[in-house]
Amino acid sequence: MDMIDIIRTKRDGAALSTAQIDWVIDAYTHDRVGEEQMAALAMAVFLRGMERREIVDWTNAMIDSGSRMGWTLGKGTVDKHSTGGVGDKITLPLGPLVAAHGVAVPQLSGRGLGHTGGTLDKLEAVPGWRADLSTPEMQDILRGPGAFVAAAGADLAPADRKLYALRDVTGTVDSIPLIASSIMSKKIAEGTDALVLDVKVGSGAFMRELADARELARTMVELGEDAGVRSCALLTDMSTPLGRTVGNALEVREAVEVLAGGGPADVVELTLALAREMLTLAGVDADPADALRDGRAMDTWRAMVTAQGGDPDAPLPQARHTRDVLAERDGYVTGLDALEVGTASWRLGAGRSRKEDPVQAGAGIEIHAPLGARVTRGQRLLTLHTDTPERFDRALEVLAPVIGDTPPTPRTLIHGKID
Ligand code: URA
């Protein structure tokens, strides 16, 4: 095989053969193809796309670059994956909520890069909690509390690990074939029986347009079903942050409020909608709202945090400095942009620019007046949190909440379902 031929084939808009794809992914994983050639191919795929057969081949080749996990539990497994959003802490209440119904929820997750936070970073705000679990530990937790969230091991789709890092620095992340194959290679290799995808659409998401989000969702659902993983997707709004908090410890606090039967209405609505889909795919006929109300989900959360070394009763870290953003006039919040809030929270220290950077557990943003809220001049809109107050100005540069005279059109949280 000749890598230059393969790059030219895709550059000129033709399809790659199965043999070419298998060879490229294997050669790249084992450093026989250099970063510069793979970057050229990723850009060609970004510009030219891939047909369905190529996406399936690309996904399978990435799965085969590592090993597949398997669970012997005596109960079914179901996972949820979100394409990433600002304030998206849904995994935290959702895993224990579904596990409380006797379904195992294995969740292998990553750390956040850029303006959306990673689930592992959020959970690491819980004192003592650790993300690195061995496979026998995962198996024990699935048999016991029923849900874990852990760092994906080095052998789970290693080709994707390398390629994602390359895409991140070459402007080739937001390509439907590359996102779909990246996410689904890891989810299929994880060995889950069923998968619910939360595909975000809006300013804070990879997909800004509903039609693109729908295509991404359909591509992923088809990849899952072809691989024998029962799959469906919800298309959900990410034009404004989810809930009232953005940032690691702040989001854990809000997730615990949801598990205690409270929390913001949008977080509760999305948690329940995703839980219903997961339970349906797992063949369980129950209303998950009951397990939030009667404390079963909270009990499972506590058991799951404890099983990973965390102390569910320990106080969460708090940032050393805060600064309020006040309303400059009376009116309604008509704009609170997800990307702006995510970027500001990242600049406050809640996220990282390079994968080896540390994150501040307490940094982030509290939203006192969400989209649509009626406010009066001088009222607190947001509170910024950080350990490093020199970051306030950089965060404020990107934040521009809009106050208008009339209430905005109410947000549609769930735009539709693909199955
Ligand atoms: N998440 C992934 O795992 N891969 C992508 O390409 C995008 C989001």
mmCIF file of C-alpha atoms in Angstrom, residues 43-419:
data_model
loop_
_atom_site.group_PDB
_atom_site.id
_atom_site.type_symbol
_atom_site.label_atom_id
_atom_site.label_comp_id
_atom_site.label_asym_id
_atom_site.label_seq_id
_atom_site.Cartn_x
_atom_site.Cartn_y
_atom_site.Cartn_z
ATOM 1 C CA MET A 43 -8.253 16.820 6.119
ATOM 2 C CA ALA A 44 -9.182 15.028 2.877
ATOM 3 C CA VAL A 45 -11.874 13.068 4.764
ATOM 4 C CA PHE A 46 -13.029 16.298 6.412
ATOM 5 C CA LEU A 47 -13.435 17.972 2.998
ATOM 6 C CA ARG A 48 -14.653 15.002 0.924
ATOM 7 C CA GLY A 49 -16.550 12.903 3.484
ATOM 8 C CA MET A 50 -16.916 9.126 3.457
ATOM 9 C CA GLU A 51 -19.672 6.843 2.236
ATOM 10 C CA ARG A 52 -21.460 4.517 4.617
ATOM 11 C CA ARG A 53 -19.331 1.452 3.804
ATOM 12 C CA GLU A 54 -16.131 3.436 4.390
ATOM 13 C CA ILE A 55 -17.382 4.679 7.788
ATOM 14 C CA VAL A 56 -18.211 1.107 8.832
ATOM 15 C CA ASP A 57 -14.758 -0.072 7.711
ATOM 16 C CA TRP A 58 -13.020 2.851 9.425
ATOM 17 C CA THR A 59 -14.908 2.140 12.682
ATOM 18 C CA ASN A 60 -14.141 -1.596 12.555
ATOM 19 C CA ALA A 61 -10.469 -0.938 11.861
ATOM 20 C CA MET A 62 -10.286 1.374 14.894
ATOM 21 C CA ILE A 63 -12.010 -1.242 17.090
ATOM 22 C CA ASP A 64 -9.540 -3.884 15.855
ATOM 23 C CA SER A 65 -6.586 -1.627 16.701
ATOM 24 C CA GLY A 66 -7.196 -2.647 20.340
ATOM 25 C CA SER A 67 -9.224 -5.219 22.207
ATOM 26 C CA ARG A 68 -12.939 -5.565 22.867
ATOM 27 C CA MET A 69 -14.261 -5.700 26.404
ATOM 28 C CA GLY A 70 -16.981 -8.135 27.438
ATOM 29 C CA TRP A 71 -19.135 -8.395 30.540
ATOM 30 C CA THR A 72 -20.389 -11.595 32.191
ATOM 31 C CA LEU A 73 -22.907 -10.306 34.669
ATOM 32 C CA GLY A 74 -26.231 -12.055 34.372
ATOM 33 C CA LYS A 75 -27.819 -8.691 33.595
ATOM 34 C CA GLY A 76 -27.914 -6.486 30.517
ATOM 35 C CA THR A 77 -25.683 -3.465 29.952
ATOM 36 C CA VAL A 78 -26.652 -0.082 28.584
ATOM 37 C CA ASP A 79 -24.562 3.064 28.191
ATOM 38 C CA LYS A 80 -25.202 6.691 27.261
ATOM 39 C CA HIS A 81 -22.883 8.923 25.293
ATOM 40 C CA SER A 82 -23.217 12.646 24.829
ATOM 41 C CA THR A 83 -21.406 14.422 22.017
ATOM 42 C CA GLY A 84 -20.458 17.040 24.595
ATOM 43 C CA GLY A 85 -22.038 20.193 25.902
ATOM 44 C CA VAL A 86 -21.693 23.065 28.333
ATOM 45 C CA GLY A 87 -23.019 22.231 31.806
ATOM 46 C CA ASP A 88 -23.754 18.682 30.642
ATOM 47 C CA LYS A 89 -23.529 16.771 33.912
ATOM 48 C CA ILE A 90 -26.294 14.307 32.948
ATOM 49 C CA THR A 91 -24.056 11.214 33.185
ATOM 50 C CA LEU A 92 -23.725 11.795 36.934
ATOM 51 C CA PRO A 93 -27.385 11.348 37.922
ATOM 52 C CA LEU A 94 -28.252 9.132 34.930
ATOM 53 C CA GLY A 95 -25.859 6.206 35.591
ATOM 54 C CA PRO A 96 -27.104 5.550 39.143
ATOM 55 C CA LEU A 97 -30.711 6.236 38.143
ATOM 56 C CA VAL A 98 -30.663 3.520 35.472
ATOM 57 C CA ALA A 99 -28.549 1.146 37.585
ATOM 58 C CA ALA A 100 -31.158 1.447 40.350
ATOM 59 C CA HIS A 101 -33.447 -0.541 37.997
ATOM 60 C CA GLY A 102 -31.119 -3.568 37.917
ATOM 61 C CA VAL A 103 -29.458 -2.701 34.598
ATOM 62 C CA ALA A 104 -25.642 -2.467 34.461
ATOM 63 C CA VAL A 105 -24.222 0.840 33.198
ATOM 64 C CA PRO A 106 -20.537 0.617 32.182
ATOM 65 C CA GLN A 107 -19.271 4.070 31.259
ATOM 66 C CA LEU A 108 -15.800 4.578 29.875
ATOM 67 C CA SER A 109 -15.170 8.250 29.551
ATOM 68 C CA GLY A 110 -12.561 10.845 28.676
ATOM 69 C CA ARG A 111 -11.247 14.050 30.097
ATOM 70 C CA GLY A 112 -12.455 17.374 28.781
ATOM 71 C CA LEU A 113 -10.523 19.302 26.171
ATOM 72 C CA GLY A 114 -11.645 22.765 25.105
ATOM 73 C CA HIS A 115 -14.868 24.427 26.184
ATOM 74 C CA THR A 116 -16.836 21.309 27.213
ATOM 75 C CA GLY A 117 -15.956 19.594 30.478
ATOM 76 C CA GLY A 118 -15.148 15.909 30.766
ATOM 77 C CA THR A 119 -17.101 13.593 33.043
ATOM 78 C CA LEU A 120 -13.909 12.276 34.657
ATOM 79 C CA ASP A 121 -12.844 15.820 35.566
ATOM 80 C CA LYS A 122 -16.229 16.403 37.173
ATOM 81 C CA LEU A 123 -16.171 13.204 39.224
ATOM 82 C CA GLU A 124 -12.565 13.825 40.270
ATOM 83 C CA ALA A 125 -13.889 16.850 42.170
ATOM 84 C CA VAL A 126 -15.371 14.317 44.643
ATOM 85 C CA PRO A 127 -12.691 13.823 47.336
ATOM 86 C CA GLY A 128 -10.993 10.417 46.988
ATOM 87 C CA TRP A 129 -12.775 9.386 43.773
ATOM 88 C CA ARG A 130 -10.527 7.633 41.259
ATOM 89 C CA ALA A 131 -11.064 7.052 37.544
ATOM 90 C CA ASP A 132 -8.552 4.252 37.000
ATOM 91 C CA LEU A 133 -10.260 0.924 37.535
ATOM 92 C CA SER A 134 -8.996 -2.516 36.535
ATOM 93 C CA THR A 135 -11.351 -4.696 34.492
ATOM 94 C CA PRO A 136 -12.069 -6.994 37.508
ATOM 95 C CA GLU A 137 -12.920 -3.885 39.589
ATOM 96 C CA MET A 138 -15.306 -2.704 36.853
ATOM 97 C CA GLN A 139 -16.917 -6.122 36.763
ATOM 98 C CA ASP A 140 -17.373 -6.127 40.583
ATOM 99 C CA ILE A 141 -18.959 -2.663 40.558
ATOM 100 C CA LEU A 142 -21.349 -3.664 37.775
ATOM 101 C CA ARG A 143 -22.387 -6.725 39.797
ATOM 102 C CA GLY A 144 -22.790 -4.566 42.931
ATOM 103 C CA PRO A 145 -23.981 -0.932 42.668
ATOM 104 C CA GLY A 146 -24.386 -1.457 38.921
ATOM 105 C CA ALA A 147 -22.703 1.603 37.404
ATOM 106 C CA PHE A 148 -19.184 2.939 37.103
ATOM 107 C CA VAL A 149 -17.506 5.782 35.252
ATOM 108 C CA ALA A 150 -13.871 5.062 34.474
ATOM 109 C CA ALA A 151 -11.030 6.171 32.242
ATOM 110 C CA ALA A 152 -10.814 4.163 29.053
ATOM 111 C CA GLY A 153 -7.742 1.894 29.100
ATOM 112 C CA ALA A 154 -4.905 2.276 26.595
ATOM 113 C CA ASP A 155 -6.127 -0.771 24.675
ATOM 114 C CA LEU A 156 -9.606 0.588 23.891
ATOM 115 C CA ALA A 157 -9.455 1.749 20.256
ATOM 116 C CA PRO A 158 -5.858 3.053 20.491
ATOM 117 C CA ALA A 159 -6.045 4.234 16.853
ATOM 118 C CA ASP A 160 -8.792 6.651 17.868
ATOM 119 C CA ARG A 161 -6.811 7.949 20.838
ATOM 120 C CA LYS A 162 -3.953 8.904 18.484
ATOM 121 C CA LEU A 163 -6.172 10.177 15.702
ATOM 122 C CA TYR A 164 -8.382 12.280 17.994
ATOM 123 C CA ALA A 165 -5.307 14.066 19.376
ATOM 124 C CA LEU A 166 -4.166 14.740 15.800
ATOM 125 C CA ARG A 167 -7.617 15.970 14.706
ATOM 126 C CA ASP A 168 -7.705 18.280 17.684
ATOM 127 C CA VAL A 169 -4.673 20.207 16.422
ATOM 128 C CA THR A 170 -5.417 20.062 12.679
ATOM 129 C CA GLY A 171 -8.928 21.528 12.487
ATOM 130 C CA THR A 172 -10.475 18.170 11.590
ATOM 131 C CA VAL A 173 -12.610 17.399 14.643
ATOM 132 C CA ASP A 174 -16.031 18.465 13.379
ATOM 133 C CA SER A 175 -16.438 15.968 10.551
ATOM 134 C CA ILE A 176 -19.459 13.649 10.742
ATOM 135 C CA PRO A 177 -17.665 10.458 9.537
ATOM 136 C CA LEU A 178 -14.709 11.095 11.854
ATOM 137 C CA ILE A 179 -16.830 11.933 14.922
ATOM 138 C CA ALA A 180 -19.203 9.009 14.332
ATOM 139 C CA SER A 181 -16.414 6.451 13.859
ATOM 140 C CA SER A 182 -14.452 7.871 16.807
ATOM 141 C CA ILE A 183 -17.342 7.673 19.256
ATOM 142 C CA MET A 184 -18.775 4.390 18.033
ATOM 143 C CA SER A 185 -15.447 2.540 17.848
ATOM 144 C CA LYS A 186 -15.014 3.159 21.583
ATOM 145 C CA LYS A 187 -18.617 2.354 22.470
ATOM 146 C CA ILE A 188 -18.700 -0.878 20.443
ATOM 147 C CA ALA A 189 -15.294 -1.937 21.849
ATOM 148 C CA GLU A 190 -16.629 -1.240 25.361
ATOM 149 C CA GLY A 191 -18.961 -4.212 24.899
ATOM 150 C CA THR A 192 -22.266 -2.584 25.878
ATOM 151 C CA ASP A 193 -25.477 -4.361 24.777
ATOM 152 C CA ALA A 194 -27.318 -1.088 24.168
ATOM 153 C CA LEU A 195 -26.479 2.585 23.751
ATOM 154 C CA VAL A 196 -28.398 5.848 23.934
ATOM 155 C CA LEU A 197 -26.723 8.783 22.222
ATOM 156 C CA ASP A 198 -27.338 12.383 23.219
ATOM 157 C CA VAL A 199 -26.432 14.350 20.117
ATOM 158 C CA LYS A 200 -26.144 18.032 20.912
ATOM 159 C CA VAL A 201 -27.068 20.813 18.537
ATOM 160 C CA GLY A 202 -26.391 24.536 18.920
ATOM 161 C CA SER A 203 -23.586 27.025 19.513
ATOM 162 C CA GLY A 204 -21.907 24.962 22.243
ATOM 163 C CA ALA A 205 -21.977 21.701 20.232
ATOM 164 C CA PHE A 206 -19.960 20.211 17.347
ATOM 165 C CA MET A 207 -23.097 20.437 15.235
ATOM 166 C CA ARG A 208 -24.601 23.913 14.976
ATOM 167 C CA GLU A 209 -27.443 22.904 12.635
ATOM 168 C CA LEU A 210 -30.228 20.420 13.326
ATOM 169 C CA ALA A 211 -29.820 18.729 9.919
ATOM 170 C CA ASP A 212 -26.134 18.007 10.654
ATOM 171 C CA ALA A 213 -26.919 16.734 14.155
ATOM 172 C CA ARG A 214 -29.568 14.454 12.648
ATOM 173 C CA GLU A 215 -27.088 13.068 10.124
ATOM 174 C CA LEU A 216 -24.485 12.482 12.856
ATOM 175 C CA ALA A 217 -27.094 10.748 15.019
ATOM 176 C CA ARG A 218 -28.315 8.552 12.149
ATOM 177 C CA THR A 219 -24.747 7.581 11.221
ATOM 178 C CA MET A 220 -23.957 6.565 14.806
ATOM 179 C CA VAL A 221 -27.221 4.674 15.342
ATOM 180 C CA GLU A 222 -26.606 2.711 12.118
ATOM 181 C CA LEU A 223 -23.035 1.899 13.152
ATOM 182 C CA GLY A 224 -24.315 0.647 16.502
ATOM 183 C CA GLU A 225 -27.127 -1.454 15.070
ATOM 184 C CA ASP A 226 -24.794 -2.954 12.414
ATOM 185 C CA ALA A 227 -22.452 -4.002 15.225
ATOM 186 C CA GLY A 228 -25.280 -5.622 17.221
ATOM 187 C CA VAL A 229 -25.559 -2.793 19.792
ATOM 188 C CA ARG A 230 -29.218 -1.744 20.202
ATOM 189 C CA SER A 231 -28.970 2.029 19.691
ATOM 190 C CA CYS A 232 -31.023 5.192 19.539
ATOM 191 C CA ALA A 233 -30.302 8.913 19.757
ATOM 192 C CA LEU A 234 -31.978 12.024 21.133
ATOM 193 C CA LEU A 235 -31.206 15.355 19.478
ATOM 194 C CA THR A 236 -30.954 17.924 22.258
ATOM 195 C CA ASP A 237 -30.374 21.646 22.561
ATOM 196 C CA MET A 238 -26.942 23.078 23.322
ATOM 197 C CA SER A 239 -27.488 26.725 22.422
ATOM 198 C CA THR A 240 -27.475 27.742 26.089
ATOM 199 C CA PRO A 241 -25.912 25.851 29.024
ATOM 200 C CA LEU A 242 -27.690 22.932 30.613
ATOM 201 C CA GLY A 243 -28.748 23.651 34.200
ATOM 202 C CA ARG A 244 -27.431 26.394 36.439
ATOM 203 C CA THR A 245 -23.784 25.393 36.838
ATOM 204 C CA VAL A 246 -20.770 24.942 34.577
ATOM 205 C CA GLY A 247 -17.502 23.634 36.071
ATOM 206 C CA ASN A 248 -16.462 20.455 37.802
ATOM 207 C CA ALA A 249 -17.404 20.633 41.515
ATOM 208 C CA LEU A 250 -20.277 23.032 40.755
ATOM 209 C CA GLU A 251 -21.756 20.471 38.357
ATOM 210 C CA VAL A 252 -21.364 17.618 40.865
ATOM 211 C CA ARG A 253 -23.295 19.712 43.387
ATOM 212 C CA GLU A 254 -26.120 20.177 40.890
ATOM 213 C CA ALA A 255 -26.142 16.482 39.942
ATOM 214 C CA VAL A 256 -26.530 15.585 43.625
ATOM 215 C CA GLU A 257 -29.454 18.022 43.867
ATOM 216 C CA VAL A 258 -31.134 16.134 41.007
ATOM 217 C CA LEU A 259 -30.512 12.807 42.764
ATOM 218 C CA ALA A 260 -32.074 14.307 45.893
ATOM 219 C CA GLY A 261 -35.251 15.007 43.924
ATOM 220 C CA GLY A 262 -34.557 18.699 43.144
ATOM 221 C CA GLY A 263 -32.292 20.414 40.611
ATOM 222 C CA PRO A 264 -33.031 22.554 37.558
ATOM 223 C CA ALA A 265 -35.992 21.527 35.407
ATOM 224 C CA ASP A 266 -33.954 21.098 32.181
ATOM 225 C CA VAL A 267 -31.410 18.775 33.826
ATOM 226 C CA VAL A 268 -34.212 16.703 35.361
ATOM 227 C CA GLU A 269 -36.134 16.562 32.058
ATOM 228 C CA LEU A 270 -33.125 15.403 30.047
ATOM 229 C CA THR A 271 -31.985 12.918 32.703
ATOM 230 C CA LEU A 272 -35.452 11.327 32.742
ATOM 231 C CA ALA A 273 -35.791 11.324 28.939
ATOM 232 C CA LEU A 274 -32.437 9.572 28.502
ATOM 233 C CA ALA A 275 -33.190 7.162 31.372
ATOM 234 C CA ARG A 276 -36.494 6.207 29.698
ATOM 235 C CA GLU A 277 -34.681 5.428 26.438
ATOM 236 C CA MET A 278 -32.013 3.403 28.258
ATOM 237 C CA LEU A 279 -34.579 1.399 30.220
ATOM 238 C CA THR A 280 -36.624 0.741 27.069
ATOM 239 C CA LEU A 281 -33.536 -0.562 25.227
ATOM 240 C CA ALA A 282 -32.755 -2.721 28.267
ATOM 241 C CA GLY A 283 -36.314 -4.129 28.243
ATOM 242 C CA VAL A 284 -37.293 -2.618 31.625
ATOM 243 C CA ASP A 285 -40.799 -1.232 31.979
ATOM 244 C CA ALA A 286 -40.590 1.403 34.756
ATOM 245 C CA ASP A 287 -40.907 5.142 35.261
ATOM 246 C CA PRO A 288 -37.450 6.394 36.324
ATOM 247 C CA ALA A 289 -39.018 9.438 38.017
ATOM 248 C CA ASP A 290 -40.043 7.101 40.867
ATOM 249 C CA ALA A 291 -36.404 6.196 41.625
ATOM 250 C CA LEU A 292 -35.474 9.889 41.830
ATOM 251 C CA ARG A 293 -38.389 10.551 44.174
ATOM 252 C CA ASP A 294 -37.942 7.611 46.528
ATOM 253 C CA GLY A 295 -34.146 7.885 46.978
ATOM 254 C CA ARG A 296 -33.113 4.677 45.149
ATOM 255 C CA ALA A 297 -31.058 6.646 42.619
ATOM 256 C CA MET A 298 -29.323 8.567 45.428
ATOM 257 C CA ASP A 299 -28.512 5.322 47.278
ATOM 258 C CA THR A 300 -26.972 3.914 44.077
ATOM 259 C CA TRP A 301 -24.953 7.121 43.525
ATOM 260 C CA ARG A 302 -23.539 6.897 47.049
ATOM 261 C CA ALA A 303 -22.638 3.219 46.587
ATOM 262 C CA MET A 304 -21.059 3.881 43.202
ATOM 263 C CA VAL A 305 -18.973 6.842 44.424
ATOM 264 C CA THR A 306 -17.841 4.831 47.465
ATOM 265 C CA ALA A 307 -16.907 1.846 45.257
ATOM 266 C CA GLN A 308 -14.508 4.136 43.365
ATOM 267 C CA GLY A 309 -12.843 5.430 46.549
ATOM 268 C CA GLY A 310 -14.902 8.630 46.806
ATOM 269 C CA ASP A 311 -16.551 10.059 49.910
ATOM 270 C CA PRO A 312 -20.122 11.095 49.008
ATOM 271 C CA ASP A 313 -20.406 13.059 52.282
ATOM 272 C CA ALA A 314 -17.178 15.049 51.958
ATOM 273 C CA PRO A 315 -17.585 18.767 51.191
ATOM 274 C CA LEU A 316 -16.862 19.547 47.533
ATOM 275 C CA PRO A 317 -13.925 21.844 46.709
ATOM 276 C CA GLN A 318 -14.748 25.539 46.383
ATOM 277 C CA ALA A 319 -12.823 28.122 44.418
ATOM 278 C CA ARG A 320 -10.982 30.734 46.479
ATOM 279 C CA HIS A 321 -12.310 33.744 44.536
ATOM 280 C CA THR A 322 -15.670 34.731 43.063
ATOM 281 C CA ARG A 323 -16.898 37.657 40.999
ATOM 282 C CA ASP A 324 -20.496 38.519 40.116
ATOM 283 C CA VAL A 325 -21.811 39.674 36.749
ATOM 284 C CA LEU A 326 -24.776 42.026 37.253
ATOM 285 C CA ALA A 327 -27.669 43.003 34.985
ATOM 286 C CA GLU A 328 -27.081 46.415 33.429
ATOM 287 C CA ARG A 329 -30.796 47.054 32.918
ATOM 288 C CA ASP A 330 -34.271 45.683 33.595
ATOM 289 C CA GLY A 331 -35.655 43.114 31.153
ATOM 290 C CA TYR A 332 -35.444 39.448 30.175
ATOM 291 C CA VAL A 333 -32.337 37.336 29.553
ATOM 292 C CA THR A 334 -32.671 36.823 25.800
ATOM 293 C CA GLY A 335 -29.157 35.500 25.150
ATOM 294 C CA LEU A 336 -26.876 33.322 27.263
ATOM 295 C CA ASP A 337 -24.723 31.552 24.735
ATOM 296 C CA ALA A 338 -23.435 28.038 25.492
ATOM 297 C CA LEU A 339 -20.114 28.558 23.724
ATOM 298 C CA GLU A 340 -19.483 31.849 25.544
ATOM 299 C CA VAL A 341 -20.240 30.372 28.960
ATOM 300 C CA GLY A 342 -18.220 27.219 28.198
ATOM 301 C CA THR A 343 -15.241 29.239 27.008
ATOM 302 C CA ALA A 344 -15.406 31.571 30.019
ATOM 303 C CA SER A 345 -15.568 28.617 32.420
ATOM 304 C CA TRP A 346 -12.602 27.029 30.639
ATOM 305 C CA ARG A 347 -10.639 30.283 30.972
ATOM 306 C CA LEU A 348 -11.460 30.380 34.692
ATOM 307 C CA GLY A 349 -9.591 27.069 35.031
ATOM 308 C CA ALA A 350 -12.398 24.483 34.783
ATOM 309 C CA GLY A 351 -11.019 23.073 31.517
ATOM 310 C CA ARG A 352 -7.669 22.433 29.899
ATOM 311 C CA SER A 353 -5.973 23.500 26.641
ATOM 312 C CA ARG A 354 -3.541 20.575 26.471
ATOM 313 C CA LYS A 355 -4.381 17.097 27.668
ATOM 314 C CA GLU A 356 -1.642 17.135 30.315
ATOM 315 C CA ASP A 357 -2.880 20.406 31.928
ATOM 316 C CA PRO A 358 -4.477 20.198 35.403
ATOM 317 C CA VAL A 359 -8.011 21.524 35.988
ATOM 318 C CA GLN A 360 -9.298 23.483 38.966
ATOM 319 C CA ALA A 361 -12.030 21.492 40.710
ATOM 320 C CA GLY A 362 -13.818 24.585 42.051
ATOM 321 C CA ALA A 363 -13.610 26.807 38.953
ATOM 322 C CA GLY A 364 -16.620 27.579 36.779
ATOM 323 C CA ILE A 365 -19.785 29.626 36.513
ATOM 324 C CA GLU A 366 -23.045 29.684 38.437
ATOM 325 C CA ILE A 367 -26.016 30.915 36.458
ATOM 326 C CA HIS A 368 -28.512 32.839 38.598
ATOM 327 C CA ALA A 369 -30.595 34.124 35.681
ATOM 328 C CA PRO A 370 -30.918 31.560 32.853
ATOM 329 C CA LEU A 371 -32.310 32.228 29.391
ATOM 330 C CA GLY A 372 -35.803 33.712 29.706
ATOM 331 C CA ALA A 373 -35.428 34.938 33.317
ATOM 332 C CA ARG A 374 -36.921 38.326 34.216
ATOM 333 C CA VAL A 375 -34.220 40.525 35.794
ATOM 334 C CA THR A 376 -33.901 43.988 37.270
ATOM 335 C CA ARG A 377 -30.915 46.320 36.977
ATOM 336 C CA GLY A 378 -28.128 45.371 39.410
ATOM 337 C CA GLN A 379 -29.411 41.817 39.914
ATOM 338 C CA ARG A 380 -26.820 39.010 39.854
ATOM 339 C CA LEU A 381 -26.820 37.172 36.512
ATOM 340 C CA LEU A 382 -23.739 35.004 36.960
ATOM 341 C CA THR A 383 -21.073 34.236 39.554
ATOM 342 C CA LEU A 384 -17.600 33.382 38.257
ATOM 343 C CA HIS A 385 -15.444 31.061 40.390
ATOM 344 C CA THR A 386 -11.657 30.543 40.215
ATOM 345 C CA ASP A 387 -8.582 29.961 42.354
ATOM 346 C CA THR A 388 -6.603 32.361 40.147
ATOM 347 C CA PRO A 389 -8.300 35.796 40.099
ATOM 348 C CA GLU A 390 -6.102 37.068 37.263
ATOM 349 C CA ARG A 391 -8.301 34.866 35.054
ATOM 350 C CA PHE A 392 -11.466 36.917 35.650
ATOM 351 C CA ASP A 393 -10.747 39.513 32.955
ATOM 352 C CA ARG A 394 -10.035 36.916 30.248
ATOM 353 C CA ALA A 395 -13.241 35.082 31.134
ATOM 354 C CA LEU A 396 -15.295 38.290 31.115
ATOM 355 C CA GLU A 397 -13.969 39.169 27.625
ATOM 356 C CA VAL A 398 -16.045 36.353 26.095
ATOM 357 C CA LEU A 399 -19.178 36.665 28.212
ATOM 358 C CA ALA A 400 -21.953 38.826 26.821
ATOM 359 C CA PRO A 401 -25.356 37.908 28.277
ATOM 360 C CA VAL A 402 -28.077 39.785 26.411
ATOM 361 C CA ILE A 403 -31.013 41.489 28.142
ATOM 362 C CA GLY A 404 -33.991 42.452 25.995
ATOM 363 C CA ASP A 405 -37.444 43.927 26.488
ATOM 364 C CA THR A 406 -39.499 40.862 25.624
ATOM 365 C CA PRO A 407 -39.109 37.254 26.757
ATOM 366 C CA PRO A 408 -37.323 34.985 24.216
ATOM 367 C CA THR A 409 -39.089 32.046 22.564
ATOM 368 C CA PRO A 410 -39.006 29.207 25.105
ATOM 369 C CA ARG A 411 -36.207 26.740 24.475
ATOM 370 C CA THR A 412 -36.991 23.355 22.952
ATOM 371 C CA LEU A 413 -34.787 20.992 24.917
ATOM 372 C CA ILE A 414 -35.404 17.791 22.940
ATOM 373 C CA HIS A 415 -35.627 18.228 19.165
ATOM 374 C CA GLY A 416 -36.318 14.639 18.255
ATOM 375 C CA LYS A 417 -35.286 11.005 18.300
ATOM 376 C CA ILE A 418 -33.486 8.771 15.848
ATOM 377 C CA ASP A 419 -33.842 5.001 16.169
#
